[in-house]
Amino acid sequence: GENVEQHPSTLSVQEGDSAVIKCTYSDSASNYFPWYKQELGKRPQLIIDIRSNVGEKKDQRIAVTLNKTAKHFSLHITETQPEDSAVYFCAASRGGSYIPTFGRGTSLIVHP
Amino acid sequence: EPEVTQTPSHQVTQMGQEVILRCVPISNHLYFYWYRQILGQKVEFLVSFYNNEISEKSEIFDDQFSVERPDGSNFTLKIRSTKLEDSAMYFCASRPGQANEKLFFGSGTQLSVL
């Protein structure tokens, strides 16, 4: 089955800096890659996703890139703010399955 | 915005006891899921449910686990005889339909087995 590895487990940045979280996946048939944000004590919520037919997607300060050949994808957050502090999960799923396999999560801490 | 709700938020039980975790998916959603996260580990898929039956399950979802949609709104996960290693955060999620892959998660039930 699919295996998703996520790094780093913890990321500490200063407000205004950029943050990058990286994930790799094992199943070349995976074609959907969502990212979820979980603030302390709250539910995971989808913040951005990308499909395998595109290489990059942006939404304001967040962007996701995908390298299908290398089977890795990354989340980029620019101009980080304290409210970006949360645990971020990457995931991968194959078409027709709709069952994402999650990474271990990255705890992002943005210091004011 | 509609939300998936889960109850209770925390559940403490003795080893060997049965527990039922409850979820109310978003009303017009068709696909339902249970995931769990043991502290410090990955979010792991347990089971998916569609059209009143299990559509897929992981190897974690053994005979001790069962799911049910007893009425038009609730979706439950039952663990028949809890073990210490069942201690985890259990997340329910739902998805609107075939063409929409976005999962909507509940806020989780923290299960502690003593």
Coordinates of C-alpha atoms in Angstrom, one line a residue:
Chain A
G1 CA 0.0 0.0 0.0
E2 CA 0.9 3.7 0.0
N3 CA 3.5 5.0 2.4
V4 CA 3.8 8.8 3.0
E5 CA 6.8 10.2 4.8
Q6 CA 6.8 13.8 6.0
H7 CA 9.7 16.0 7.1
P8 CA 10.5 17.8 9.3
S9 CA 8.5 16.7 12.4
T10 CA 8.9 20.1 13.9
L11 CA 9.6 23.4 12.2
S12 CA 10.3 26.6 14.1
V13 CA 10.4 29.9 12.2
Q14 CA 10.3 33.6 12.9
E15 CA 7.3 35.6 11.8
G16 CA 7.7 36.7 8.2
D17 CA 10.0 33.9 7.2
S18 CA 9.0 31.1 4.8
A19 CA 8.3 27.6 5.8
V20 CA 8.6 24.5 3.7
I21 CA 7.3 21.0 4.6
K22 CA 8.2 18.1 2.4
C23 CA 6.5 14.7 1.8
T24 CA 7.3 11.7 -0.3
Y25 CA 5.0 8.9 -1.4
S26 CA 5.6 5.4 -2.6
D27 CA 2.6 4.5 -4.9
S28 CA 3.1 5.9 -8.4
A29 CA -0.6 5.5 -8.9
S30 CA -1.4 8.2 -6.4
N31 CA -2.8 11.2 -8.1
Y32 CA -4.4 13.4 -5.4
F33 CA -2.4 15.2 -2.7
P34 CA -4.2 17.2 0.0
W35 CA -2.7 19.2 2.8
Y36 CA -4.5 19.5 6.1
K37 CA -3.9 22.0 8.9
Q38 CA -4.8 21.1 12.5
E39 CA -4.7 23.9 15.1
L40 CA -4.4 23.0 18.7
G41 CA -7.6 21.3 19.9
K42 CA -9.3 21.7 16.6
R43 CA -10.2 19.4 13.7
P44 CA -7.9 18.9 10.7
Q45 CA -9.0 21.1 7.8
L46 CA -8.1 21.0 4.2
I47 CA -6.0 24.0 3.2
I48 CA -4.8 23.2 -0.3
D49 CA -4.7 20.2 -2.6
I50 CA -3.0 19.3 -5.9
R51 CA -3.6 16.7 -8.5
S52 CA -1.0 14.9 -10.5
N53 CA -1.8 16.7 -13.7
V54 CA -0.3 19.9 -12.4
G55 CA 3.1 20.8 -10.9
E56 CA 2.2 23.7 -8.7
K57 CA -0.8 25.4 -7.1
K58 CA -1.0 28.6 -5.1
D59 CA -3.5 30.1 -2.8
Q60 CA -2.4 33.4 -1.4
R61 CA 0.5 32.7 0.9
I62 CA 0.5 29.0 0.5
A63 CA 1.6 26.9 -2.4
V64 CA 2.1 23.2 -3.1
T65 CA 4.5 21.7 -5.6
L66 CA 4.5 18.2 -7.0
N67 CA 7.3 16.2 -8.6
K68 CA 5.7 13.1 -9.9
T69 CA 9.0 11.6 -11.2
A70 CA 10.6 11.9 -7.8
K71 CA 7.3 11.2 -6.0
H72 CA 7.6 14.1 -3.7
F73 CA 5.4 17.1 -2.9
S74 CA 5.9 20.1 -0.7
L75 CA 4.0 22.8 1.1
H76 CA 5.4 26.3 1.0
I77 CA 4.1 29.0 3.3
T78 CA 5.4 32.6 2.7
E79 CA 5.3 35.5 5.1
T80 CA 4.4 33.3 8.0
Q81 CA 2.2 34.6 10.8
P82 CA 1.7 33.4 14.4
E83 CA -1.7 32.1 13.3
D84 CA 0.0 29.7 10.9
S85 CA 1.2 27.8 14.0
A86 CA -0.4 24.3 13.8
V87 CA 0.3 20.8 12.8
Y88 CA 0.3 20.2 9.0
F89 CA -0.4 16.8 7.5
C90 CA 0.3 15.8 3.9
A91 CA -1.6 12.9 2.3
A92 CA -1.8 11.0 -0.9
S93 CA -4.5 8.9 -2.5
R94 CA -5.0 7.1 -5.8
G95 CA -7.8 7.8 -8.1
G96 CA -11.0 5.9 -7.3
S97 CA -9.8 5.1 -3.8
Y98 CA -10.5 8.4 -2.1
I99 CA -8.8 7.1 1.0
P100 CA -5.8 9.4 1.7
T101 CA -2.8 8.0 3.4
F102 CA -1.4 10.6 5.8
G103 CA 2.1 11.6 6.8
R104 CA 3.1 11.9 10.4
G105 CA 2.5 15.6 10.6
T106 CA 4.7 18.7 11.0
S107 CA 4.4 20.9 14.0
L108 CA 5.0 24.5 12.7
I109 CA 5.7 27.1 15.3
V110 CA 5.8 30.7 14.2
H111 CA 7.5 33.0 16.7
P112 CA 6.3 36.6 16.8
Chain B
E1 CA -20.4 25.9 7.5
P2 CA -21.7 22.4 8.4
E3 CA -19.4 20.3 10.5
V4 CA -18.8 16.7 11.4
T5 CA -19.5 16.3 15.1
Q6 CA -18.0 13.6 17.3
T7 CA -18.9 12.6 20.8
P8 CA -17.6 12.2 23.4
S9 CA -14.5 14.4 23.1
H10 CA -12.7 12.2 25.7
Q11 CA -13.4 8.6 26.7
V12 CA -11.7 6.7 29.4
T13 CA -12.3 3.0 29.7
Q14 CA -10.9 -0.1 31.3
M15 CA -9.1 -2.7 29.3
G16 CA -11.6 -5.3 28.0
Q17 CA -14.5 -3.0 28.0
E18 CA -16.6 -2.1 25.0
V19 CA -16.7 1.5 23.7
I20 CA -18.8 3.2 21.1
L21 CA -17.5 6.3 19.5
R22 CA -20.2 8.4 17.9
C23 CA -20.1 10.7 14.8
V24 CA -22.7 12.7 13.0
P25 CA -21.4 13.3 9.4
I26 CA -22.5 16.3 7.4
S27 CA -26.0 15.6 6.3
N28 CA -25.7 15.4 2.5
H29 CA -22.4 13.5 2.5
L30 CA -22.3 9.9 1.2
Y31 CA -19.0 8.5 2.3
F32 CA -17.8 8.1 5.9
Y33 CA -14.5 7.2 7.4
W34 CA -12.8 6.5 10.6
Y35 CA -9.1 7.3 11.2
R36 CA -7.0 7.1 14.3
Q37 CA -3.8 8.7 15.5
I38 CA -1.7 7.2 18.2
L39 CA 0.2 9.9 20.0
G40 CA 3.2 10.9 18.0
Q41 CA 2.4 8.6 15.1
K42 CA 0.7 8.9 11.7
V43 CA -3.0 9.4 11.1
E44 CA -4.0 5.8 10.1
F45 CA -7.0 4.8 8.0
L46 CA -9.4 2.3 9.7
V47 CA -12.5 1.9 7.6
S48 CA -14.6 3.6 4.9
F49 CA -18.4 3.2 4.6
Y50 CA -20.7 3.8 1.7
N51 CA -24.3 2.8 1.0
N52 CA -24.7 1.2 4.3
E53 CA -21.7 -1.1 4.0
I54 CA -18.0 -1.1 4.5
S55 CA -16.3 -0.2 1.3
E56 CA -12.7 -0.7 2.5
K57 CA -10.9 -1.4 5.7
S58 CA -7.3 -1.6 6.8
E59 CA -5.6 -4.4 8.6
I60 CA -6.0 -2.5 11.8
F61 CA -9.7 -2.9 11.5
D62 CA -10.0 -6.5 12.9
D63 CA -12.9 -8.4 14.4
Q64 CA -12.8 -6.2 17.5
F65 CA -13.9 -3.2 15.4
S66 CA -17.3 -2.6 13.8
V67 CA -19.1 0.3 12.3
E68 CA -22.7 1.1 12.0
R69 CA -25.0 3.7 10.6
P70 CA -28.1 3.0 12.8
D71 CA -30.2 5.8 11.4
G72 CA -29.9 8.5 8.9
S73 CA -27.6 10.7 10.9
N74 CA -25.2 8.8 13.2
F75 CA -22.1 6.8 12.3
T76 CA -20.6 4.8 15.1
L77 CA -17.4 2.9 15.7
K78 CA -17.5 0.1 18.2
I79 CA -14.5 -1.5 19.8
R80 CA -15.7 -4.7 21.5
S81 CA -12.9 -5.5 23.9
T82 CA -10.5 -2.6 24.2
K83 CA -6.8 -3.1 24.6
L84 CA -4.2 -0.7 25.9
E85 CA -2.9 -0.2 22.3
D86 CA -6.3 1.1 21.2
S87 CA -5.5 4.3 23.1
A88 CA -5.5 7.0 20.4
M89 CA -7.4 10.0 19.0
Y90 CA -10.1 8.7 16.7
F91 CA -11.3 10.9 13.9
C92 CA -14.5 10.6 11.9
A93 CA -14.6 12.1 8.5
S94 CA -17.1 12.4 5.7
R95 CA -17.0 13.3 2.0
P96 CA -19.8 14.6 -0.2
G97 CA -19.7 12.3 -3.2
Q98 CA -17.9 10.5 -5.9
A99 CA -16.3 13.4 -7.6
N100 CA -15.3 15.3 -4.5
E101 CA -12.2 14.0 -2.7
K102 CA -12.2 16.6 0.1
L103 CA -12.6 15.0 3.5
F104 CA -14.3 16.9 6.3
F105 CA -13.0 15.8 9.7
G106 CA -14.6 15.8 13.1
S107 CA -12.7 17.2 16.1
G108 CA -11.9 13.7 17.3
T109 CA -12.5 11.5 20.4
Q110 CA -9.5 10.9 22.6
L111 CA -9.8 7.3 23.8
S112 CA -7.7 6.3 26.8
V113 CA -7.6 2.6 27.8
L114 CA -6.4 1.9 31.3

